[in-house]
mmCIF file of C-alpha atoms in Angstrom:
data_model
loop_
_atom_site.group_PDB
_atom_site.id
_atom_site.type_symbol
_atom_site.label_atom_id
_atom_site.label_comp_id
_atom_site.label_asym_id
_atom_site.label_seq_id
_atom_site.Cartn_x
_atom_site.Cartn_y
_atom_site.Cartn_z
ATOM 1 C CA UNK M 16 118.918 120.272 63.883
ATOM 2 C CA UNK M 17 121.984 119.558 65.677
ATOM 3 C CA UNK M 18 122.224 117.510 68.913
ATOM 4 C CA UNK M 19 124.746 118.368 71.642
ATOM 5 C CA UNK M 20 126.354 116.335 74.427
ATOM 6 C CA UNK M 21 127.113 118.765 77.450
ATOM 7 C CA UNK M 22 128.879 118.421 80.702
ATOM 8 C CA UNK M 23 128.190 121.044 83.577
ATOM 9 C CA UNK M 24 126.740 121.594 86.862
ATOM 10 C CA UNK M 25 123.421 122.316 88.612
ATOM 11 C CA UNK M 26 122.360 125.345 90.724
ATOM 12 C CA UNK M 27 123.246 123.046 93.834
ATOM 13 C CA UNK M 28 126.576 122.319 92.633
ATOM 14 C CA UNK M 29 126.114 118.819 91.515
ATOM 15 C CA UNK M 30 127.400 117.656 88.127
ATOM 16 C CA UNK M 31 125.129 117.492 85.061
ATOM 17 C CA UNK M 32 125.585 115.539 81.622
ATOM 18 C CA UNK M 33 123.173 115.179 78.936
ATOM 19 C CA UNK M 34 122.036 115.578 75.648
ATOM 20 C CA UNK M 35 120.142 118.533 74.058
ATOM 21 C CA UNK M 36 119.083 119.747 70.564
ATOM 22 C CA UNK M 37 119.309 123.231 69.413
ATOM 23 C CA UNK M 38 119.998 125.338 66.178
ATOM 24 C CA UNK M 39 123.525 126.349 67.775
ATOM 25 C CA UNK M 40 125.553 125.767 70.692
ATOM 26 C CA UNK M 41 124.817 129.622 71.896
ATOM 27 C CA UNK M 42 121.057 128.599 71.841
ATOM 28 C CA UNK M 43 121.692 125.235 73.590
ATOM 29 C CA UNK M 44 123.552 127.257 76.484
ATOM 30 C CA UNK M 45 120.626 129.654 76.742
ATOM 31 C CA UNK M 46 117.996 126.460 76.854
ATOM 32 C CA UNK M 47 120.246 124.848 79.714
ATOM 33 C CA UNK M 48 120.548 127.807 81.782
ATOM 34 C CA UNK M 49 116.849 128.061 81.677
ATOM 35 C CA UNK M 50 116.452 124.746 83.443
ATOM 36 C CA UNK M 51 119.242 125.594 85.850
ATOM 37 C CA UNK M 52 122.049 123.816 84.297
ATOM 38 C CA UNK M 53 125.322 125.796 83.527
ATOM 39 C CA UNK M 54 127.565 123.927 80.710
ATOM 40 C CA UNK M 55 131.366 123.859 80.919
ATOM 41 C CA UNK M 56 131.653 121.531 77.887
ATOM 42 C CA UNK M 57 129.727 121.089 74.806
ATOM 43 C CA UNK M 58 130.320 118.923 71.782
ATOM 44 C CA UNK M 59 128.073 118.325 68.679
ATOM 45 C CA UNK M 60 127.074 114.684 69.060
ATOM 46 C CA UNK M 61 127.624 113.644 65.420
ATOM 47 C CA UNK M 62 131.083 114.873 65.654
ATOM 48 C CA UNK M 63 132.754 114.012 68.985
ATOM 49 C CA UNK M 64 130.374 112.281 71.064
ATOM 50 C CA UNK M 65 129.451 109.176 69.092
ATOM 51 C CA UNK M 66 131.820 106.953 71.408
ATOM 52 C CA UNK M 67 130.002 108.017 74.603
ATOM 53 C CA UNK M 68 126.524 108.498 73.223
ATOM 54 C CA UNK M 69 125.073 106.153 70.560
ATOM 55 C CA UNK M 70 123.186 107.885 67.610
ATOM 56 C CA UNK M 71 119.805 106.223 66.707
ATOM 57 C CA UNK M 72 119.756 108.568 63.518
ATOM 58 C CA UNK M 73 122.623 106.604 61.949
ATOM 59 C CA UNK M 74 121.028 103.091 62.357
ATOM 60 C CA UNK M 75 118.722 101.351 64.870
ATOM 61 C CA UNK M 76 120.716 98.195 64.505
ATOM 62 C CA UNK M 77 123.975 99.651 65.608
ATOM 63 C CA UNK M 78 122.565 100.978 68.860
ATOM 64 C CA UNK M 79 124.087 99.410 71.965
ATOM 65 C CA UNK M 80 122.660 98.691 74.232
ATOM 66 C CA UNK M 81 118.872 98.237 73.245
ATOM 67 C CA UNK M 82 116.406 99.871 75.768
ATOM 68 C CA UNK M 83 114.963 97.382 78.443
ATOM 69 C CA UNK M 84 111.148 96.813 78.334
ATOM 70 C CA UNK M 85 110.709 98.825 81.626
ATOM 71 C CA UNK M 86 112.487 101.895 79.885
ATOM 72 C CA UNK M 87 110.103 101.615 76.829
ATOM 73 C CA UNK M 88 107.236 101.386 79.165
ATOM 74 C CA UNK M 89 108.070 104.346 81.231
ATOM 75 C CA UNK M 90 108.681 106.180 77.989
ATOM 76 C CA UNK M 91 105.474 105.284 76.573
ATOM 77 C CA UNK M 92 103.316 106.130 79.769
ATOM 78 C CA UNK M 93 105.242 109.583 80.021
ATOM 79 C CA UNK M 94 104.543 110.312 76.290
ATOM 80 C CA UNK M 95 100.900 109.487 76.768
ATOM 81 C CA UNK M 96 100.642 111.691 79.881
ATOM 82 C CA UNK M 97 102.077 114.520 78.035
ATOM 83 C CA UNK M 98 99.600 114.011 75.021
ATOM 84 C CA UNK M 99 96.677 113.974 77.463
ATOM 85 C CA UNK M 100 97.733 117.319 78.858
ATOM 86 C CA UNK M 101 97.295 118.906 75.214
ATOM 87 C CA UNK M 102 100.935 118.977 74.076
ATOM 88 C CA UNK M 103 101.616 118.357 70.417
ATOM 89 C CA UNK M 104 103.566 115.044 69.813
ATOM 90 C CA UNK M 105 106.853 116.882 68.670
ATOM 91 C CA UNK M 106 106.974 119.143 71.754
ATOM 92 C CA UNK M 107 105.913 116.187 74.126
ATOM 93 C CA UNK M 108 108.916 114.387 72.841
ATOM 94 C CA UNK M 109 111.011 117.504 73.186
ATOM 95 C CA UNK M 110 109.914 117.520 76.937
ATOM 96 C CA UNK M 111 111.062 114.169 77.392
ATOM 97 C CA UNK M 112 114.381 114.999 75.764
ATOM 98 C CA UNK M 113 115.173 117.647 78.061
ATOM 99 C CA UNK M 114 113.815 115.762 81.299
ATOM 100 C CA UNK M 115 115.157 112.430 80.774
ATOM 101 C CA UNK M 116 118.734 111.756 82.397
ATOM 102 C CA UNK M 117 119.199 108.312 80.830
ATOM 103 C CA UNK M 118 121.678 108.792 77.974
ATOM 104 C CA UNK M 119 120.231 105.931 75.703
ATOM 105 C CA UNK M 120 116.428 107.084 76.213
ATOM 106 C CA UNK M 121 117.551 110.609 75.709
ATOM 107 C CA UNK M 122 119.306 109.910 72.559
ATOM 108 C CA UNK M 123 116.714 107.494 71.316
ATOM 109 C CA UNK M 124 113.811 110.246 71.811
ATOM 110 C CA UNK M 125 116.023 113.061 70.236
ATOM 111 C CA UNK M 126 116.384 110.987 66.813
ATOM 112 C CA UNK M 127 112.600 110.220 67.095
ATOM 113 C CA UNK M 128 111.713 113.766 66.868
ATOM 114 C CA UNK M 129 113.909 114.619 64.075
ATOM 115 C CA UNK M 130 112.251 111.773 62.324
ATOM 116 C CA UNK M 131 109.038 113.213 62.796
ATOM 117 C CA UNK M 132 110.331 116.669 62.071
ATOM 118 C CA UNK M 133 111.678 115.194 58.827
ATOM 119 C CA UNK M 134 107.991 114.537 57.536
ATOM 120 C CA UNK M 135 107.705 110.869 58.845
ATOM 121 C CA UNK M 136 104.757 109.722 60.896
ATOM 122 C CA UNK M 137 105.352 108.391 64.746
ATOM 123 C CA UNK M 138 104.790 104.919 63.570
ATOM 124 C CA UNK M 139 106.939 105.012 60.453
ATOM 125 C CA UNK M 140 109.860 106.425 62.679
ATOM 126 C CA UNK M 141 109.499 103.482 65.262
ATOM 127 C CA UNK M 142 109.897 100.948 62.573
ATOM 128 C CA UNK M 143 113.449 101.959 62.361
ATOM 129 C CA UNK M 144 113.985 100.582 65.826
ATOM 130 C CA UNK M 145 112.947 97.047 65.657
ATOM 131 C CA UNK M 146 114.700 96.168 69.062
ATOM 132 C CA UNK M 147 113.118 98.734 71.176
ATOM 133 C CA UNK M 148 109.539 98.799 69.717
ATOM 134 C CA UNK M 149 108.017 95.503 68.752
ATOM 135 C CA UNK M 150 105.664 95.030 65.733
ATOM 136 C CA UNK M 151 102.702 94.938 68.124
ATOM 137 C CA UNK M 152 103.951 98.517 69.494
ATOM 138 C CA UNK M 153 104.248 99.850 66.002
ATOM 139 C CA UNK M 154 100.861 98.471 64.933
ATOM 140 C CA UNK M 155 99.081 99.830 67.664
ATOM 141 C CA UNK M 156 100.696 103.011 67.266
ATOM 142 C CA UNK M 157 99.620 103.242 63.504
ATOM 143 C CA UNK M 158 96.159 102.504 64.726
ATOM 144 C CA UNK M 159 96.244 105.262 67.360
ATOM 145 C CA UNK M 160 97.592 107.738 64.494
ATOM 146 C CA UNK M 161 94.536 106.574 62.090
ATOM 147 C CA UNK M 162 91.823 106.890 64.931
ATOM 148 C CA UNK M 163 93.032 109.907 66.312
ATOM 149 C CA UNK M 164 93.390 108.419 70.040
ATOM 150 C CA UNK M 165 97.256 107.990 70.171
ATOM 151 C CA UNK M 166 97.204 109.090 73.821
ATOM 152 C CA UNK M 167 94.720 106.505 74.744
ATOM 153 C CA UNK M 168 96.581 103.908 72.854
ATOM 154 C CA UNK M 169 99.772 104.723 74.272
ATOM 155 C CA UNK M 170 98.159 104.288 77.826
ATOM 156 C CA UNK M 171 97.159 100.983 76.705
ATOM 157 C CA UNK M 172 100.780 100.156 75.639
ATOM 158 C CA UNK M 173 102.232 101.185 78.623
ATOM 159 C CA UNK M 174 99.752 99.101 80.821
ATOM 160 C CA UNK M 175 100.230 96.015 78.439
ATOM 161 C CA UNK M 176 104.273 96.178 78.579
ATOM 162 C CA UNK M 177 104.077 96.651 82.385
ATOM 163 C CA UNK M 178 101.817 93.538 82.548
ATOM 164 C CA UNK M 179 104.138 91.729 80.404
ATOM 165 C CA UNK M 180 107.245 92.573 82.186
ATOM 166 C CA UNK M 181 105.401 91.684 85.646
ATOM 167 C CA UNK M 182 104.676 88.238 84.221
ATOM 168 C CA UNK M 183 108.203 87.591 82.983
ATOM 169 C CA UNK M 184 109.610 88.601 86.290
ATOM 170 C CA UNK M 185 107.125 86.122 87.894
ATOM 171 C CA UNK M 186 108.070 83.033 86.138
ATOM 172 C CA UNK M 187 111.685 83.937 86.400
ATOM 173 C CA UNK M 188 111.744 84.638 90.107
ATOM 174 C CA UNK M 189 109.738 81.207 90.523
ATOM 175 C CA UNK M 190 112.732 79.345 88.742
ATOM 176 C CA UNK M 191 115.672 81.109 89.932
ATOM 177 C CA UNK M 192 115.566 80.070 93.843
ATOM 178 C CA UNK M 193 115.431 76.356 92.812
ATOM 179 C CA UNK M 194 117.967 76.754 90.150
ATOM 180 C CA UNK M 195 120.307 78.374 92.543
ATOM 181 C CA UNK M 196 119.524 75.807 95.219
ATOM 182 C CA UNK M 197 120.479 72.911 92.409
ATOM 183 C CA UNK M 198 123.723 74.991 91.478
ATOM 184 C CA UNK M 199 125.018 74.962 95.010
ATOM 185 C CA UNK M 200 124.066 71.658 95.932
ATOM 186 C CA UNK M 201 125.573 70.049 93.239
ATOM 187 C CA UNK M 202 128.699 72.122 93.403
ATOM 188 C CA UNK M 203 129.052 71.273 97.223
ATOM 189 C CA UNK M 204 128.504 67.387 96.645
ATOM 190 C CA UNK M 205 130.929 67.430 93.559
ATOM 191 C CA UNK M 206 133.600 69.180 95.896
ATOM 192 C CA UNK M 207 132.837 66.419 98.610
ATOM 193 C CA UNK M 208 133.259 63.557 96.166
ATOM 194 C CA UNK M 209 136.343 64.739 94.455
ATOM 195 C CA UNK M 210 138.185 66.487 97.311
ATOM 196 C CA UNK M 211 136.988 65.524 100.549
ATOM 197 C CA UNK M 212 135.806 61.770 100.338
ATOM 198 C CA UNK M 213 139.018 60.450 98.585
ATOM 199 C CA UNK M 214 141.265 61.448 101.242
ATOM 200 C CA UNK M 215 139.154 59.870 103.992
ATOM 201 C CA UNK M 216 138.744 56.443 102.027
ATOM 202 C CA UNK M 217 142.488 56.304 101.279
ATOM 203 C CA UNK M 218 142.740 55.372 105.016
ATOM 204 C CA UNK M 219 140.363 52.502 104.380
ATOM 205 C CA UNK M 220 142.062 51.186 101.482
ATOM 206 C CA UNK M 221 145.266 51.403 103.122
ATOM 207 C CA UNK M 222 143.880 48.766 105.728
ATOM 208 C CA UNK M 223 143.337 46.004 102.944
ATOM 209 C CA UNK M 224 140.192 44.783 104.840
ATOM 210 C CA UNK M 225 136.693 44.171 103.397
ATOM 211 C CA UNK M 226 134.771 47.359 103.105
ATOM 212 C CA UNK M 227 130.805 47.416 103.397
ATOM 213 C CA UNK M 228 128.873 48.049 100.012
ATOM 214 C CA UNK M 229 127.953 51.685 100.707
ATOM 215 C CA UNK M 230 131.683 52.432 101.193
ATOM 216 C CA UNK M 231 132.622 50.630 98.023
ATOM 217 C CA UNK M 232 130.093 52.475 95.708
ATOM 218 C CA UNK M 233 131.113 55.667 97.427
ATOM 219 C CA UNK M 234 134.626 54.927 96.640
ATOM 220 C CA UNK M 235 133.781 54.053 93.102
ATOM 221 C CA UNK M 236 131.726 57.163 92.468
ATOM 222 C CA UNK M 237 134.443 59.188 93.764
ATOM 223 C CA UNK M 238 137.173 57.680 91.840
ATOM 224 C CA UNK M 239 135.234 58.243 88.785
ATOM 225 C CA UNK M 240 134.637 61.852 89.307
ATOM 226 C CA UNK M 241 137.957 62.532 90.301
ATOM 227 C CA UNK M 242 139.634 60.831 87.465
ATOM 228 C CA UNK M 243 137.275 61.722 84.741
ATOM 229 C CA UNK M 244 135.902 65.273 85.866
ATOM 230 C CA UNK M 245 137.300 66.952 82.577
ATOM 231 C CA UNK M 246 135.913 64.288 80.510
ATOM 232 C CA UNK M 247 132.294 64.760 82.342
ATOM 233 C CA UNK M 248 132.532 68.712 81.818
ATOM 234 C CA UNK M 249 133.392 68.145 78.316
ATOM 235 C CA UNK M 250 130.602 65.845 77.517
ATOM 236 C CA UNK M 251 128.198 68.129 79.336
ATOM 237 C CA UNK M 252 129.503 70.868 77.370
ATOM 238 C CA UNK M 253 129.182 69.078 74.004
ATOM 239 C CA UNK M 254 125.383 67.901 74.681
ATOM 240 C CA UNK M 255 124.456 71.590 75.660
ATOM 241 C CA UNK M 256 126.203 72.560 72.161
ATOM 242 C CA UNK M 257 124.527 69.942 70.364
ATOM 243 C CA UNK M 258 121.111 70.786 71.759
ATOM 244 C CA UNK M 259 121.579 74.550 71.087
ATOM 245 C CA UNK M 260 122.665 73.836 67.637
ATOM 246 C CA UNK M 261 119.623 71.638 66.981
ATOM 247 C CA UNK M 262 117.341 74.239 68.663
ATOM 248 C CA UNK M 263 118.651 76.731 66.099
ATOM 249 C CA UNK M 264 116.957 75.047 63.210
ATOM 250 C CA UNK M 265 113.056 75.182 62.712
ATOM 251 C CA UNK M 266 112.471 71.584 63.179
ATOM 252 C CA UNK M 267 114.501 71.441 66.290
ATOM 253 C CA UNK M 268 112.623 74.347 67.844
ATOM 254 C CA UNK M 269 109.334 72.694 66.848
ATOM 255 C CA UNK M 270 110.383 69.461 68.625
ATOM 256 C CA UNK M 271 111.736 71.408 71.623
ATOM 257 C CA UNK M 272 108.641 73.249 71.880
ATOM 258 C CA UNK M 273 106.363 70.345 71.572
ATOM 259 C CA UNK M 274 108.208 68.408 74.142
ATOM 260 C CA UNK M 275 108.230 71.504 76.654
ATOM 261 C CA UNK M 276 104.318 71.385 76.427
ATOM 262 C CA UNK M 277 104.516 67.691 77.536
ATOM 263 C CA UNK M 278 106.411 67.916 80.541
ATOM 264 C CA UNK M 279 104.280 67.532 83.719
ATOM 265 C CA UNK M 280 103.685 70.975 85.541
ATOM 266 C CA UNK M 281 106.247 72.868 83.507
ATOM 267 C CA UNK M 282 104.430 72.389 80.169
ATOM 268 C CA UNK M 283 101.031 73.381 82.113
ATOM 269 C CA UNK M 284 102.774 76.707 83.174
ATOM 270 C CA UNK M 285 104.456 77.188 79.593
ATOM 271 C CA UNK M 286 101.120 76.724 77.975
ATOM 272 C CA UNK M 287 99.175 79.240 80.517
ATOM 273 C CA UNK M 288 101.843 82.036 80.077
ATOM 274 C CA UNK M 289 101.553 81.459 76.440
ATOM 275 C CA UNK M 290 97.640 81.709 76.349
ATOM 276 C CA UNK M 291 97.756 84.840 78.917
ATOM 277 C CA UNK M 292 100.187 86.379 76.447
ATOM 278 C CA UNK M 293 98.203 85.715 73.376
ATOM 279 C CA UNK M 294 94.754 86.716 74.780
ATOM 280 C CA UNK M 295 95.949 89.870 76.404
ATOM 281 C CA UNK M 296 97.928 90.885 73.399
ATOM 282 C CA UNK M 297 94.940 90.356 71.135
ATOM 283 C CA UNK M 298 92.617 92.111 73.606
ATOM 284 C CA UNK M 299 94.806 95.202 73.561
ATOM 285 C CA UNK M 300 95.046 95.380 69.880
ATOM 286 C CA UNK M 301 91.607 94.874 68.870
ATOM 287 C CA UNK M 302 90.591 97.632 71.425
ATOM 288 C CA UNK M 303 92.939 99.836 69.877
ATOM 289 C CA UNK M 304 91.436 99.225 66.329
ATOM 290 C CA UNK M 305 93.794 96.661 64.874
ATOM 291 C CA UNK M 306 92.209 94.469 62.244
ATOM 292 C CA UNK M 307 91.699 91.052 63.733
ATOM 293 C CA UNK M 308 93.801 89.027 61.164
ATOM 294 C CA UNK M 309 96.648 91.458 61.719
ATOM 295 C CA UNK M 310 96.189 91.432 65.356
ATOM 296 C CA UNK M 311 96.442 87.440 65.171
ATOM 297 C CA UNK M 312 99.405 87.538 62.817
ATOM 298 C CA UNK M 313 101.383 89.849 65.225
ATOM 299 C CA UNK M 314 100.317 88.390 68.653
ATOM 300 C CA UNK M 315 101.048 84.821 67.716
ATOM 301 C CA UNK M 316 104.830 85.777 68.092
ATOM 302 C CA UNK M 317 104.565 86.651 71.627
ATOM 303 C CA UNK M 318 103.753 82.962 72.657
ATOM 304 C CA UNK M 319 107.360 81.923 72.074
ATOM 305 C CA UNK M 320 106.041 78.377 71.345
ATOM 306 C CA UNK M 321 106.198 77.186 67.782
ATOM 307 C CA UNK M 322 103.484 74.601 68.446
ATOM 308 C CA UNK M 323 100.961 77.041 69.507
ATOM 309 C CA UNK M 324 101.882 79.569 67.116
ATOM 310 C CA UNK M 325 101.201 77.065 64.381
ATOM 311 C CA UNK M 326 97.779 76.347 65.744
ATOM 312 C CA UNK M 327 97.026 80.373 65.883
ATOM 313 C CA UNK M 328 98.228 80.649 62.021
ATOM 314 C CA UNK M 329 96.147 77.761 61.234
ATOM 315 C CA UNK M 330 93.140 79.233 62.946
ATOM 316 C CA UNK M 331 93.957 82.704 61.101
ATOM 317 C CA UNK M 332 93.771 81.133 57.693
ATOM 318 C CA UNK M 333 90.614 79.397 58.439
ATOM 319 C CA UNK M 334 89.160 82.805 59.737
ATOM 320 C CA UNK M 335 90.343 84.305 56.436
ATOM 321 C CA UNK M 336 88.141 81.610 54.512
ATOM 322 C CA UNK M 337 85.090 82.641 56.616
ATOM 323 C CA UNK M 338 85.235 80.504 59.890
ATOM 324 C CA UNK M 339 84.851 81.759 63.379
ATOM 325 C CA UNK M 340 87.667 82.191 65.842
ATOM 326 C CA UNK M 341 86.768 79.570 68.349
ATOM 327 C CA UNK M 342 85.970 76.511 66.115
ATOM 328 C CA UNK M 343 89.730 76.376 64.444
ATOM 329 C CA UNK M 344 91.308 76.842 67.867
ATOM 330 C CA UNK M 345 89.252 74.143 69.265
ATOM 331 C CA UNK M 346 90.088 71.661 66.466
ATOM 332 C CA UNK M 347 94.033 72.327 66.919
ATOM 333 C CA UNK M 348 93.620 70.558 70.437
ATOM 334 C CA UNK M 349 96.315 72.983 71.690
ATOM 335 C CA UNK M 350 93.797 75.325 73.618
ATOM 336 C CA UNK M 351 91.822 74.376 76.700
ATOM 337 C CA UNK M 352 87.938 73.964 76.313
ATOM 338 C CA UNK M 353 87.713 77.170 78.572
ATOM 339 C CA UNK M 354 89.464 79.360 76.232
ATOM 340 C CA UNK M 355 87.613 78.414 73.247
ATOM 341 C CA UNK M 356 84.599 78.449 75.069
ATOM 342 C CA UNK M 357 84.935 81.903 76.218
ATOM 343 C CA UNK M 358 86.089 83.185 72.782
ATOM 344 C CA UNK M 359 82.854 81.658 71.049
ATOM 345 C CA UNK M 360 80.894 83.486 73.688
ATOM 346 C CA UNK M 361 82.601 86.607 72.962
ATOM 347 C CA UNK M 362 82.002 86.196 69.459
ATOM 348 C CA UNK M 363 78.321 85.617 69.826
ATOM 349 C CA UNK M 364 77.744 88.725 72.180
ATOM 350 C CA UNK M 365 80.185 91.005 70.201
ATOM 351 C CA UNK M 366 82.436 91.580 73.438
ATOM 352 C CA UNK M 367 85.463 89.770 71.963
ATOM 353 C CA UNK M 368 87.952 92.252 73.469
ATOM 354 C CA UNK M 369 86.235 92.046 76.912
ATOM 355 C CA UNK M 370 86.434 88.031 76.506
ATOM 356 C CA UNK M 371 89.932 87.843 75.544
ATOM 357 C CA UNK M 372 90.952 90.386 78.405
ATOM 358 C CA UNK M 373 89.018 88.171 80.896
ATOM 359 C CA UNK M 374 90.779 84.930 79.878
ATOM 360 C CA UNK M 375 94.275 86.555 80.150
ATOM 361 C CA UNK M 376 93.383 87.633 83.656
ATOM 362 C CA UNK M 377 92.068 84.150 84.466
ATOM 363 C CA UNK M 378 95.266 82.531 83.333
ATOM 364 C CA UNK M 379 97.424 85.026 84.948
ATOM 365 C CA UNK M 380 95.746 83.990 88.200
ATOM 366 C CA UNK M 381 96.218 80.218 87.397
ATOM 367 C CA UNK M 382 99.974 80.896 86.369
ATOM 368 C CA UNK M 383 100.255 82.597 90.085
ATOM 369 C CA UNK M 384 98.648 79.454 91.553
ATOM 370 C CA UNK M 385 100.699 76.884 89.561
ATOM 371 C CA UNK M 386 103.896 78.519 90.235
ATOM 372 C CA UNK M 387 103.199 78.937 94.040
ATOM 373 C CA UNK M 388 102.404 75.145 94.041
ATOM 374 C CA UNK M 389 105.490 74.181 91.959
ATOM 375 C CA UNK M 390 107.905 76.292 94.260
ATOM 376 C CA UNK M 391 106.103 74.878 97.468
ATOM 377 C CA UNK M 392 106.649 71.331 96.399
ATOM 378 C CA UNK M 393 109.847 71.686 94.685
ATOM 379 C CA UNK M 394 112.021 73.350 97.506
ATOM 380 C CA UNK M 395 111.102 70.435 100.184
ATOM 381 C CA UNK M 396 111.890 67.698 97.479
ATOM 382 C CA UNK M 397 115.187 69.167 96.759
ATOM 383 C CA UNK M 398 116.015 69.535 100.294
ATOM 384 C CA UNK M 399 114.984 65.986 101.007
ATOM 385 C CA UNK M 400 117.047 64.752 97.874
ATOM 386 C CA UNK M 401 120.214 66.433 99.098
ATOM 387 C CA UNK M 402 119.697 65.180 102.578
ATOM 388 C CA UNK M 403 119.539 61.763 101.334
ATOM 389 C CA UNK M 404 122.728 62.149 99.409
ATOM 390 C CA UNK M 405 124.611 63.673 102.507
ATOM 391 C CA UNK M 406 123.187 60.888 104.618
ATOM 392 C CA UNK M 407 124.265 57.998 102.283
ATOM 393 C CA UNK M 408 127.916 59.891 102.087
ATOM 394 C CA UNK M 409 128.014 59.899 105.946
ATOM 395 C CA UNK M 410 126.813 56.412 106.441
ATOM 396 C CA UNK M 411 129.507 55.307 103.716
ATOM 397 C CA UNK M 412 132.234 56.814 105.897
ATOM 398 C CA UNK M 413 131.262 55.955 109.341
ATOM 399 C CA UNK M 414 130.466 52.276 108.736
ATOM 400 C CA UNK M 415 134.100 51.190 108.386
ATOM 401 C CA UNK M 416 135.102 53.299 111.292
ATOM 402 C CA UNK M 417 132.464 51.307 113.472
ATOM 403 C CA UNK M 418 133.798 48.247 112.164
ATOM 404 C CA UNK M 419 137.633 49.149 113.010
ATOM 405 C CA UNK M 420 136.453 50.119 116.538
ATOM 406 C CA UNK M 421 134.832 46.639 117.087
ATOM 407 C CA UNK M 422 138.013 44.852 115.777
ATOM 408 C CA UNK M 423 140.055 46.995 118.183
ATOM 409 C CA UNK M 424 137.969 45.603 121.193
#
């Protein structure tokens, strides 16, 4: 069915633009008038509007930009709500196409509907959009289709995506403020040392008198930064480039992830975030009917740490050979005793999904606690360091002035 890009106005006089599918332009205009939109221009998307509206039917890889996690979560929750209301899948997606105002979302949903109408299952269509829908998403949708509980699975998926997004924002916001303080502080110090200090210390140099050691140290650092700042920036850029190139290799990623886990406090947060993601994902997938080995294969990838991924993969291989889940995870030495103990209890009691969900909740709380402690300690430490550096600069400048004042007397 053709998809049309339209422009027009609403009943209240406001402008309206969007995408609609219909058998012909005439039918499209009738459908728009029913919802209070009066089109003034309408062009078939495949002919003239590809420049404005990306077409997902051509290739998901060519789609730009990819939808955000919040967009996917919103789409998932809306679709689940419509399915619970009793609408068939194709009709529910059609309602979303008509109501959604975001062009990328509208285009994606329109193409998904056409794929389903073409005879594919919903999960098979989603596989064509790997940037928007992860393997976790596709596996859970496939399980929902097989069990006939797609609406409930979509609700779980929406909650899962929203939880992961909240965790990501929590960690990002905790890092953002200290990073901003560091950038501003370093920039101010660099400006003082390369532009302000040289002009002041030039007066001391012209006097040709012995200077206090703080002033000598300050002048040496200032001259070095002023004379070699290009070399310093080039060296920093070279180091960053070298590190990024090394991290593009599998061995480099493994080393960097192992090093990250050993950093005090930061490694603790990284490990807890990874465990929270793993257990929450496993709990959601198992509750949705995904087999354990398949769930572990997919869930390990949300940890974003090669060391922990290898530990989970090793446990997965041992489980395939008949072992329990908890024992190989414990032998890896990468998971705290609390995690392996609770998993073992879940295996014995038959409540694995609930136990994994509780582990995720526990570590979410731990992440909150550690991040709060981290930020509360880091901010005063950064302020203290900046204060000490500024105090040193002020003292180094004032000491020669005091000495000159004594000589005049």
